[in-house]
Amino acid sequence: MYFWLKVLHILAMTIWFAGLFFLPRLFVARHRREIDSDPAYWNPVTNTLFFRIMTPAALVTITLGGILIAWNPSGAWLVLKLVVVAGAVLLHLYMGLLLYELGHDRCRHGPTFFRVIGWIPLVLLLLIAGLTGAKPQTLGDLPAPPSRNVDVEDVVPGLEDGAARP
């Protein structure tokens, strides 16, 4: 079961990040008034990409990631990965805001900005892959997390001598 949850998590993450890579390209096309910037084409395509593909994939990725964390939490890499994932979620939300503004012809940025923002998902994806692949147990001087399950007796004093458990 763990294996299939991980496979689905990775597939959903791949779909989500494909959208994060492609949406800035559509923003550039809109700003430069290219052939695919016609509102009759651009609005349905970007809305379908963001609302029907990217957002559900992001929700599935985060949900399955939460289940996998509950299943097997370990290491300092997980905390760093969650920080990077939070950055990806913020980028997703910001792209939704940009989509809304561009859909109403309120463009505050140029094509260079959209090209730069198109590189951010790559950096996030490389960080996620690196952290997941390396799985460092510690960060610098921070101690490693406990390697065994903690018993109630270790946490609550007075339970080690057969005292009643709650």
Backbone as JSON, one array per atom type, in Angstrom:
{
  "sequence": "MYFWLKVLHILAMTIWFAGLFFLPRLFVARHRREIDSDPAYWNPVTNTLFFRIMTPAALVTITLGGILIAWNPSGAWLVLKLVVVAGAVLLHLYMGLLLYELGHDRCRHGPTFFRVIGWIPLVLLLLIAGLTGAKPQTLGDLPAPPSRNVDVEDVVPGLEDGAARP",
  "N": [[0.83, -1.2, 0.0], [1.93, 1.24, 0.82], [3.84, 1.64, -1.18], [2.21, 2.1, -3.51], [0.87, 4.4, -2.74], [3.0, 6.15, -2.67], [3.76, 6.09, -5.37], [1.46, 7.23, -6.6], [1.58, 9.73, -5.37], [3.95, 10.77, -6.47], [3.25, 10.8, -9.2], [1.08, 12.64, -9.19], [2.45, 14.88, -8.29], [4.17, 15.29, -10.44], [2.39, 16.01, -12.49], [1.34, 18.36, -11.37], [3.67, 20.0, -11.24], [4.31, 20.12, -13.95], [2.29, 21.78, -14.85], [3.0, 24.07, -13.39], [5.35, 24.69, -14.72], [4.41, 25.24, -17.32], [2.43, 27.24, -17.25], [3.62, 29.89, -16.82], [4.72, 30.21, -19.4], [2.44, 30.5, -20.96], [1.62, 32.92, -19.89], [3.62, 34.64, -20.84], [3.09, 34.46, -23.58], [0.58, 35.67, -23.63], [1.2, 38.27, -22.83], [2.9, 39.11, -24.89], [1.22, 39.12, -26.99], [0.96, 36.9, -28.71], [0.03, 34.28, -31.06], [-1.44, 32.42, -29.61], [-2.57, 33.95, -27.66], [-5.07, 34.94, -27.91], [-8.1, 35.78, -26.4], [-10.28, 33.99, -26.67], [-9.06, 31.57, -26.93], [-7.0, 31.6, -24.99], [-8.12, 32.09, -22.37], [-9.9, 29.79, -21.79], [-7.98, 27.71, -21.94], [-5.95, 28.36, -20.04], [-7.5, 28.53, -17.71], [-8.53, 25.92, -17.56], [-6.12, 24.51, -17.29], [-5.13, 25.56, -14.84], [-7.29, 25.35, -12.92], [-8.53, 22.84, -13.3], [-6.57, 20.95, -13.71], [-3.92, 21.54, -12.56], [-4.5, 22.45, -9.86], [-6.17, 20.34, -8.68], [-4.23, 18.28, -8.89], [-2.23, 19.31, -7.25], [-3.56, 19.28, -4.77], [-3.99, 16.52, -4.45], [-1.32, 15.68, -4.38], [-0.4, 16.94, -2.01], [-2.15, 15.85, -0.1], [-1.62, 13.06, -0.28], [1.07, 13.18, 0.34], [0.91, 14.02, 3.01], [-0.28, 11.73, 4.12], [1.75, 9.87, 3.64], [3.75, 10.96, 5.23], [2.63, 10.62, 7.78], [2.72, 7.89, 7.83], [5.43, 7.16, 7.77], [7.42, 8.98, 9.26], [10.53, 10.65, 9.26], [13.77, 12.0, 9.86], [15.66, 15.03, 9.17], [15.43, 15.96, 6.64], [12.83, 15.92, 5.9], [11.57, 18.1, 7.09], [12.82, 20.22, 5.77], [11.97, 19.61, 3.17], [9.22, 20.02, 3.43], [9.21, 22.77, 3.79], [10.09, 23.61, 1.29], [8.0, 22.6, -0.27], [5.95, 24.17, 0.73], [6.77, 26.58, -0.36], [6.31, 25.96, -3.06], [3.54, 25.75, -3.03], [2.85, 28.39, -2.39], [3.86, 29.64, -4.69], [2.15, 28.49, -6.57], [-0.32, 29.58, -5.74], [0.28, 32.29, -6.18], [0.61, 32.29, -8.95], [-2.01, 31.77, -9.64], [-3.16, 34.17, -8.86], [-1.86, 35.9, -10.67], [-2.92, 34.84, -13.01], [-5.61, 35.54, -12.72], [-5.38, 38.35, -12.8], [-4.3, 38.75, -15.38], [-6.35, 37.67, -16.88], [-8.23, 39.62, -16.64], [-7.14, 41.65, -18.07], [-5.2, 43.16, -16.69], [-2.22, 43.69, -16.54], [0.72, 43.77, -14.84], [3.33, 43.14, -15.14], [6.23, 42.37, -17.17], [7.3, 40.36, -20.03], [9.8, 39.34, -19.32], [9.71, 39.06, -16.54], [7.82, 37.0, -16.34], [9.21, 34.97, -17.6], [11.33, 34.61, -15.83], [9.95, 33.84, -13.52], [9.11, 31.44, -14.43], [11.28, 29.79, -14.1], [11.43, 29.23, -11.44], [9.83, 26.95, -10.55], [11.51, 24.87, -11.46], [13.79, 25.1, -9.85], [12.6, 24.6, -7.34], [11.68, 21.98, -7.77], [14.11, 20.6, -8.19], [15.27, 20.97, -5.66], [13.43, 19.55, -4.07], [13.71, 16.96, -5.16], [16.43, 16.5, -4.65], [16.55, 16.64, -1.81], [14.8, 14.54, -1.17], [16.09, 12.4, -2.33], [18.65, 12.37, -1.07], [18.06, 12.44, 1.67], [18.97, 13.61, 4.29], [19.77, 13.0, 7.69], [20.34, 14.81, 9.66], [20.75, 18.35, 10.23], [23.36, 20.24, 9.93], [24.4, 21.26, 13.05], [22.21, 20.33, 14.37], [20.52, 17.85, 16.3], [19.94, 14.4, 15.41], [16.69, 13.02, 14.66], [14.72, 10.98, 16.97], [15.47, 7.5, 16.8], [13.9, 5.39, 17.44], [10.67, 4.21, 18.52], [8.99, 6.15, 20.93], [8.22, 5.3, 24.18], [5.36, 5.45, 26.39], [6.15, 5.38, 29.01], [8.62, 6.59, 28.96], [8.03, 9.23, 28.59], [6.04, 10.11, 30.39], [6.48, 10.58, 33.72], [6.51, 8.24, 36.44], [5.02, 6.15, 35.51], [6.48, 3.91, 35.11], [6.53, 1.9, 37.08], [4.4, 0.05, 36.98], [2.15, 1.6, 37.3], [-1.17, 2.82, 36.84], [-2.29, 3.17, 33.51], [-3.39, 5.88, 31.45]],
  "CA": [[0.0, 0.0, 0.0], [2.84, 2.39, 0.9], [4.43, 1.8, -2.51], [1.24, 2.7, -4.43], [0.65, 5.78, -2.31], [4.17, 6.92, -3.11], [3.67, 6.22, -6.83], [0.42, 8.23, -6.89], [2.11, 11.02, -4.9], [4.93, 11.23, -7.46], [2.52, 11.11, -10.43], [0.35, 13.89, -9.0], [3.44, 15.96, -8.21], [4.66, 15.52, -11.79], [1.34, 16.76, -13.2], [1.3, 19.69, -10.78], [4.83, 20.79, -11.65], [4.21, 20.38, -15.38], [1.48, 22.99, -14.95], [3.8, 25.21, -12.9], [6.3, 25.02, -15.78], [3.76, 25.69, -18.55], [1.61, 28.44, -17.06], [4.35, 31.13, -17.15], [4.85, 30.31, -20.85], [1.19, 31.08, -21.45], [1.62, 34.32, -19.48], [4.48, 35.35, -21.79], [2.34, 34.54, -24.84], [-0.49, 36.67, -23.46], [1.8, 39.61, -22.78], [3.5, 39.44, -26.17], [0.14, 39.09, -27.99], [1.24, 35.86, -29.69], [-1.17, 33.7, -31.66], [-2.24, 31.72, -28.59], [-3.01, 34.89, -26.62], [-6.45, 35.33, -28.17], [-8.9, 35.41, -25.22], [-11.13, 32.83, -26.94], [-8.21, 30.39, -26.7], [-6.17, 31.71, -23.78], [-8.9, 31.96, -21.13], [-10.26, 28.4, -21.47], [-6.79, 26.87, -21.75], [-5.31, 28.64, -18.76], [-8.41, 28.16, -16.62], [-8.53, 24.46, -17.46], [-4.82, 24.1, -16.74], [-4.98, 25.92, -13.43], [-8.36, 24.91, -12.02], [-8.95, 21.45, -13.49], [-5.42, 20.04, -13.77], [-2.89, 21.84, -11.57], [-4.99, 22.53, -8.48], [-6.45, 19.0, -8.14], [-2.97, 17.54, -8.75], [-1.56, 19.83, -6.04], [-4.29, 18.78, -3.6], [-3.68, 15.08, -4.32], [0.08, 15.59, -3.95], [-0.28, 17.34, -0.6], [-2.88, 14.88, 0.71], [-0.85, 11.81, -0.23], [2.29, 13.47, 1.09], [0.56, 13.99, 4.44], [-0.48, 10.33, 4.51], [3.07, 9.24, 3.67], [4.46, 11.47, 6.42], [2.07, 9.94, 8.95], [3.09, 6.5, 7.74], [6.85, 6.93, 8.03], [8.15, 10.24, 9.41], [11.91, 10.5, 9.72], [14.84, 12.82, 9.35], [15.58, 16.48, 9.02], [15.11, 16.26, 5.25], [11.38, 16.08, 5.77], [11.24, 19.48, 7.45], [13.24, 21.06, 4.65], [11.09, 19.33, 2.03], [7.95, 20.69, 3.68], [9.42, 24.2, 3.55], [10.14, 23.79, -0.17], [6.64, 22.37, -0.76], [5.2, 25.39, 1.06], [7.14, 27.54, -1.4], [5.61, 25.58, -4.29], [2.12, 26.11, -2.84], [2.77, 29.85, -2.52], [4.03, 29.95, -6.11], [0.89, 28.09, -7.21], [-1.32, 30.61, -5.43], [0.66, 33.53, -6.85], [0.27, 32.13, -10.37], [-3.45, 31.94, -9.74], [-3.4, 35.61, -8.8], [-1.44, 36.44, -11.96], [-3.92, 34.39, -13.99], [-6.79, 36.39, -12.54], [-5.08, 39.7, -13.29], [-4.17, 38.72, -16.84], [-7.67, 37.4, -17.44], [-8.96, 40.89, -16.64], [-6.27, 42.61, -18.78], [-4.46, 44.02, -15.75], [-0.88, 43.13, -16.54], [1.68, 44.67, -14.18], [4.68, 42.63, -15.36], [6.62, 42.14, -18.55], [7.62, 38.96, -20.35], [11.0, 38.91, -18.58], [9.26, 38.61, -15.22], [7.17, 35.7, -16.48], [10.25, 33.99, -17.91], [12.06, 34.35, -14.58], [9.08, 33.08, -12.62], [9.03, 30.11, -15.0], [12.42, 28.99, -13.64], [11.29, 28.91, -10.01], [9.44, 25.56, -10.33], [12.65, 23.98, -11.66], [14.59, 25.16, -8.62], [11.86, 23.9, -6.29], [11.68, 20.55, -8.08], [15.45, 20.08, -7.92], [15.43, 20.91, -4.21], [12.62, 18.44, -3.56], [14.34, 15.7, -5.57], [17.69, 16.35, -3.92], [16.27, 16.32, -0.4], [14.19, 13.23, -1.09], [17.11, 11.4, -2.67], [19.73, 12.33, -0.08], [17.45, 12.2, 2.99], [19.9, 13.82, 5.41], [19.16, 12.79, 8.99], [20.56, 15.98, 10.5], [21.07, 19.61, 9.55], [24.42, 20.9, 10.65], [24.57, 20.89, 14.45], [20.97, 19.84, 14.96], [20.58, 16.41, 16.54], [19.07, 13.56, 14.6], [15.45, 12.66, 15.36], [14.82, 9.67, 17.62], [15.44, 6.39, 15.84], [12.99, 4.35, 17.92], [9.41, 4.73, 19.03], [9.06, 6.58, 22.31], [7.17, 4.69, 25.01], [4.68, 6.35, 27.32], [6.94, 5.4, 30.24], [9.74, 7.52, 28.79], [7.52, 10.59, 28.52], [5.26, 10.43, 31.59], [7.11, 9.99, 34.89], [5.64, 7.56, 37.39], [4.32, 5.02, 34.88], [7.36, 2.77, 34.93], [6.37, 0.89, 38.13], [3.1, -0.6, 36.91], [1.05, 2.51, 37.62], [-2.28, 2.74, 35.87], [-2.15, 4.01, 32.3], [-4.63, 6.59, 31.13]],
  "C": [[0.87, 1.26, 0.0], [3.44, 2.69, -0.47], [3.48, 2.52, -3.46], [0.89, 4.12, -4.03], [1.8, 6.67, -2.77], [4.14, 7.12, -4.62], [2.63, 7.28, -7.22], [0.87, 9.63, -6.48], [3.07, 11.59, -5.96], [4.23, 11.58, -8.78], [1.76, 12.44, -10.31], [1.3, 15.08, -8.94], [3.98, 16.3, -9.59], [3.65, 16.34, -12.61], [1.28, 18.2, -12.69], [2.46, 20.55, -11.28], [4.87, 21.02, -13.15], [3.37, 21.64, -15.62], [2.23, 24.22, -14.47], [4.85, 25.64, -13.93], [5.61, 25.7, -16.96], [2.99, 27.0, -18.4], [2.38, 29.74, -17.31], [4.57, 31.31, -18.65], [3.59, 30.91, -21.47], [1.07, 32.56, -21.05], [2.46, 35.17, -20.43], [3.74, 35.52, -23.12], [1.26, 35.6, -24.76], [0.09, 38.08, -23.52], [2.34, 40.04, -24.13], [2.49, 39.41, -27.31], [0.46, 38.09, -29.11], [-0.07, 35.22, -30.13], [-2.05, 33.0, -30.63], [-2.66, 32.64, -27.44], [-4.43, 35.4, -26.86], [-7.32, 34.88, -27.0], [-9.82, 34.2, -25.44], [-10.37, 31.52, -26.75], [-7.57, 30.44, -25.32], [-6.97, 31.47, -22.51], [-9.32, 30.51, -20.85], [-9.05, 27.51, -21.19], [-6.16, 27.11, -20.39], [-6.21, 28.28, -17.58], [-8.49, 26.65, -16.45], [-7.23, 23.96, -16.85], [-4.76, 24.37, -15.25], [-6.02, 25.24, -12.54], [-8.69, 23.42, -12.14], [-7.79, 20.46, -13.52], [-4.46, 20.31, -12.63], [-3.41, 21.78, -10.13], [-5.4, 21.16, -7.94], [-5.18, 18.16, -7.96], [-2.2, 18.0, -7.5], [-2.24, 19.31, -4.78], [-4.02, 17.3, -3.37], [-2.25, 14.9, -3.83], [0.22, 15.88, -2.47], [-0.99, 16.34, 0.31], [-2.1, 13.58, 0.84], [0.47, 12.01, 0.49], [2.04, 13.46, 2.59], [0.36, 12.57, 4.94], [0.87, 9.62, 4.6], [3.9, 9.7, 4.86], [3.95, 10.77, 7.66], [2.5, 8.48, 8.98], [4.53, 6.27, 8.2], [7.61, 8.24, 8.17], [9.58, 9.98, 9.88], [12.8, 11.56, 9.09], [14.55, 14.29, 9.2], [15.21, 16.85, 7.59], [13.63, 16.55, 5.08], [10.95, 17.51, 6.09], [11.63, 20.42, 6.31], [12.35, 20.86, 3.43], [9.75, 20.02, 2.21], [8.06, 22.2, 3.47], [9.43, 24.48, 2.05], [8.74, 23.59, -0.77], [5.76, 23.58, -0.43], [5.52, 26.49, 0.06], [6.44, 27.24, -2.72], [4.13, 25.93, -4.2], [1.95, 27.62, -2.98], [2.95, 30.29, -3.97], [2.76, 29.62, -6.88], [-0.18, 29.16, -6.98], [-1.0, 31.93, -6.12], [0.37, 33.45, -8.35], [-1.23, 32.23, -10.59], [-3.84, 33.41, -9.7], [-3.01, 36.28, -10.12], [-2.42, 36.06, -13.06], [-5.17, 35.25, -13.92], [-6.55, 37.78, -13.11], [-4.97, 39.74, -14.81], [-5.51, 38.45, -17.52], [-8.55, 38.64, -17.5], [-8.14, 42.01, -17.27], [-5.62, 43.62, -17.85], [-3.06, 43.43, -15.58], [0.1, 44.14, -15.94], [3.13, 44.27, -14.47], [4.94, 42.43, -16.83], [6.97, 40.68, -18.79], [8.85, 38.45, -19.63], [10.63, 38.39, -17.2], [8.65, 37.21, -15.31], [8.17, 34.61, -16.84], [11.03, 33.62, -16.65], [11.22, 33.5, -13.64], [8.89, 31.64, -13.14], [10.18, 29.2, -14.58], [12.28, 28.57, -12.18], [10.81, 27.47, -9.78], [10.59, 24.57, -10.53], [13.52, 23.95, -10.42], [13.9, 24.39, -7.5], [11.87, 22.39, -6.52], [13.04, 19.92, -7.83], [15.73, 19.99, -6.42], [14.65, 19.74, -3.61], [13.27, 17.1, -3.92], [15.64, 15.46, -4.82], [17.48, 15.97, -2.47], [15.69, 14.92, -0.25], [15.21, 12.14, -1.39], [18.18, 11.26, -1.61], [19.23, 11.96, 1.31], [18.44, 12.39, 4.15], [19.16, 13.69, 6.75], [19.33, 13.99, 9.91], [20.83, 17.19, 9.61], [22.15, 20.31, 10.38], [24.57, 20.38, 12.07], [23.3, 20.37, 15.1], [21.06, 18.34, 15.19], [19.62, 15.67, 15.62], [17.79, 13.26, 15.36], [15.6, 11.3, 16.02], [14.68, 8.55, 16.6], [14.53, 5.26, 16.29], [11.7, 5.01, 18.37], [9.56, 5.06, 20.5], [7.9, 5.97, 23.08], [6.57, 5.73, 25.94], [5.49, 6.47, 28.6], [8.1, 6.39, 30.16], [9.27, 8.98, 28.88], [6.84, 11.0, 29.82], [5.93, 9.78, 32.8], [6.08, 9.33, 35.8], [4.9, 6.38, 36.81], [5.19, 3.79, 34.78], [7.17, 1.66, 35.96], [4.98, 0.28, 38.13], [1.94, 0.29, 37.29], [0.01, 2.43, 36.5], [-2.03, 3.69, 34.71], [-3.46, 4.69, 32.01], [-5.41, 5.93, 30.02]]
}
